XYZ file of C-alpha atoms in Angstrom:
167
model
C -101.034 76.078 49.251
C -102.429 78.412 47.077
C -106.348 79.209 45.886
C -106.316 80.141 42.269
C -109.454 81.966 41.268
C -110.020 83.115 37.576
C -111.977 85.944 36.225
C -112.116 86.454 32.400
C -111.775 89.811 31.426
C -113.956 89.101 28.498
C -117.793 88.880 29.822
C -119.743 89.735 26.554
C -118.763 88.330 22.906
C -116.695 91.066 21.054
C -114.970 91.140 18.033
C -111.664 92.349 16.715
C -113.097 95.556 15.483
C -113.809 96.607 18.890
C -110.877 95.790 20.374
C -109.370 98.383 22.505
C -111.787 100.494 21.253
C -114.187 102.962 23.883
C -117.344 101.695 22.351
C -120.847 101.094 24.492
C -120.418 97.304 24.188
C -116.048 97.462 25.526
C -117.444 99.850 28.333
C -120.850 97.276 29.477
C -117.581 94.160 29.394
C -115.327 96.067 31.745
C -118.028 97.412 34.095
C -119.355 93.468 34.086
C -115.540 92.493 34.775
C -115.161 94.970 37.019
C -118.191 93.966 39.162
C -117.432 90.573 39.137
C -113.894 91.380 40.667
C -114.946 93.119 43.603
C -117.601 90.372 44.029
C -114.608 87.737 43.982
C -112.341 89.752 46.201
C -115.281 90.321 48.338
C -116.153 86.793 48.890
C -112.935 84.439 48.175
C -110.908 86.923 50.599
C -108.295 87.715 47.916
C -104.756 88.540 48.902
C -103.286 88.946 45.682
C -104.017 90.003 41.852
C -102.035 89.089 38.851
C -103.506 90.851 36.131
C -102.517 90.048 32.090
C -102.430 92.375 29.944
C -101.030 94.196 26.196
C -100.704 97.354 24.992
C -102.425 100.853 24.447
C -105.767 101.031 25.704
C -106.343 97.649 27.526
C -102.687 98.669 29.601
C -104.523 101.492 30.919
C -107.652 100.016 31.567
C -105.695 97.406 33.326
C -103.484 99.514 34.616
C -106.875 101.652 35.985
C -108.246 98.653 37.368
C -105.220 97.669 39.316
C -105.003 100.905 40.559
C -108.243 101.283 41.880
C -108.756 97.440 43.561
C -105.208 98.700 45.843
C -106.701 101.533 46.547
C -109.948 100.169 47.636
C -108.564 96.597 49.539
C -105.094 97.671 50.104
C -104.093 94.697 47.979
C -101.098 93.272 46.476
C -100.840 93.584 42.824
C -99.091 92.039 39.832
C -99.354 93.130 35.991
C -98.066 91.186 33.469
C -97.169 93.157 30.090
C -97.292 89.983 27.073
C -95.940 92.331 24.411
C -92.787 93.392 23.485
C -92.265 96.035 20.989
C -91.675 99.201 23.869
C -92.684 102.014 21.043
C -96.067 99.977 20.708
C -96.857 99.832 24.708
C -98.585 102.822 25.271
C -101.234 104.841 24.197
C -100.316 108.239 22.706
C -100.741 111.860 24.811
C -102.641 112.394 28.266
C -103.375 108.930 28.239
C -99.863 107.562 28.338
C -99.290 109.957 31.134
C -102.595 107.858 32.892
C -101.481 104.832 32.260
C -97.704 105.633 34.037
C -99.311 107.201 36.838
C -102.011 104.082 37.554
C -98.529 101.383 36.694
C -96.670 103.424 39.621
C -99.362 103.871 42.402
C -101.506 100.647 41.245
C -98.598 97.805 40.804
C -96.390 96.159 43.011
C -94.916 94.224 40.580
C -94.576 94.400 36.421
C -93.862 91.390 34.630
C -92.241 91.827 31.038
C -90.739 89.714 28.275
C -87.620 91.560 28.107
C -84.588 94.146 28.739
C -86.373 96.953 26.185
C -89.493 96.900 27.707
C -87.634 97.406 31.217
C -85.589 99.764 30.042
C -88.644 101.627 28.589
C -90.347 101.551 31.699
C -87.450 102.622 33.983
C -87.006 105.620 31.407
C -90.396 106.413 31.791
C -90.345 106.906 35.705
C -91.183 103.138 36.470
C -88.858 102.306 39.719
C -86.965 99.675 38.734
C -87.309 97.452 41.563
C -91.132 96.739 40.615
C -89.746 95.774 37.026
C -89.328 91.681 36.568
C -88.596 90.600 33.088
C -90.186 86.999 33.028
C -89.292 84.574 30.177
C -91.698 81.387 28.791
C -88.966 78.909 28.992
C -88.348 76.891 31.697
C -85.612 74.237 31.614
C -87.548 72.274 34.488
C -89.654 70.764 31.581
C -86.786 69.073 29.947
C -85.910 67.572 33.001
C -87.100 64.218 32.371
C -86.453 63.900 29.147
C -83.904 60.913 27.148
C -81.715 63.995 25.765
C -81.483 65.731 29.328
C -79.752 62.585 30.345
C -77.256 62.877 27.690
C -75.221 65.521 27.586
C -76.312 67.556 24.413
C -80.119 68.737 24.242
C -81.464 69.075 21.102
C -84.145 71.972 21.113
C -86.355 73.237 17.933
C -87.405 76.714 19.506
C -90.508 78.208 16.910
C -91.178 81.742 17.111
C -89.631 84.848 16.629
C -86.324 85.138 17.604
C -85.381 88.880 18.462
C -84.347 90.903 21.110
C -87.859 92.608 21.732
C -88.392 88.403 22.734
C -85.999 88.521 25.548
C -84.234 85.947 23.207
């Protein structure tokens, strides 16, 4: 079985102005988030982290925080990148550089939405045997349904339909 324990990145109210910003009330949040992590690891026994995050800043803050919960409990670790435009993944300068470095030491295992963003990554020194591209379809949920019995499924997919989707 497995023990599914939650910790929202988010523990003060922000706004969008702020986000992915370095202001006083971003850096109190992670430090709170942060905190509460170790706590959770500390007391739930934690095997495992599967961390969700975007672009820019937040990547290397996640990235960061990744890196830094292996290297203090030695444990396995998963980061999920939802976004798919690979120009609009990292931040710009010595902080892309950071981010790279805490993706390869800090993460076992990176989840993306598609081919570019792999093929960014591997480009950018990733190894690509910790790259997974993921998708958010799963034909196990049309299973049961009238149409799967027939023999044509008729699907209304809504969204943006590109190959930065995986689509």
């Amino acid at each position: 079985s497995i023990d599914i324990h939650f910790i929202n990145t988010c523990k003060i109210p922000r706004s969008n102005e702020s986000s992915g910003k370095w202001k006083l009330p971003n850096i109190h949040n992670y430090i709170l988030f942060l905190w509460s992590a170790f706590q959770t690891i500390n007391r739930e026994k934690i095997g495992v982290i599967h961390m969700h995050s975007s672009i820019k800043n937040a990547l290397l803050k996640d990235s960061f925080s990744l890196w830094l919960l292996k290297k203090y409990y030695s444990i396995h670790t998963i980061i999920q990148i939802h976004f798919a435009e690979p120009q609009s993944i990292y931040a710009c300068g010595f902080k892309k550089k950071l981010t790279n470095y805490f993706l390869k030491q800090g993460a076992d295992k990176i989840l993306v939405l598609g081919n570019n963003v792999s093929d960014m990554l591997v480009e950018e020194g990733i190894d690509k045997q910790k790259i997974k591209q993921v998708t958010y379809f799963h034909d196990r949920v049309l299973e049961n349904t009238k149409q799967m019995k027939e023999s044509t499924i008729h699907l209304l997919f809504l969204g943006s339909i590109d190959e930065r989707k995986g689509i």
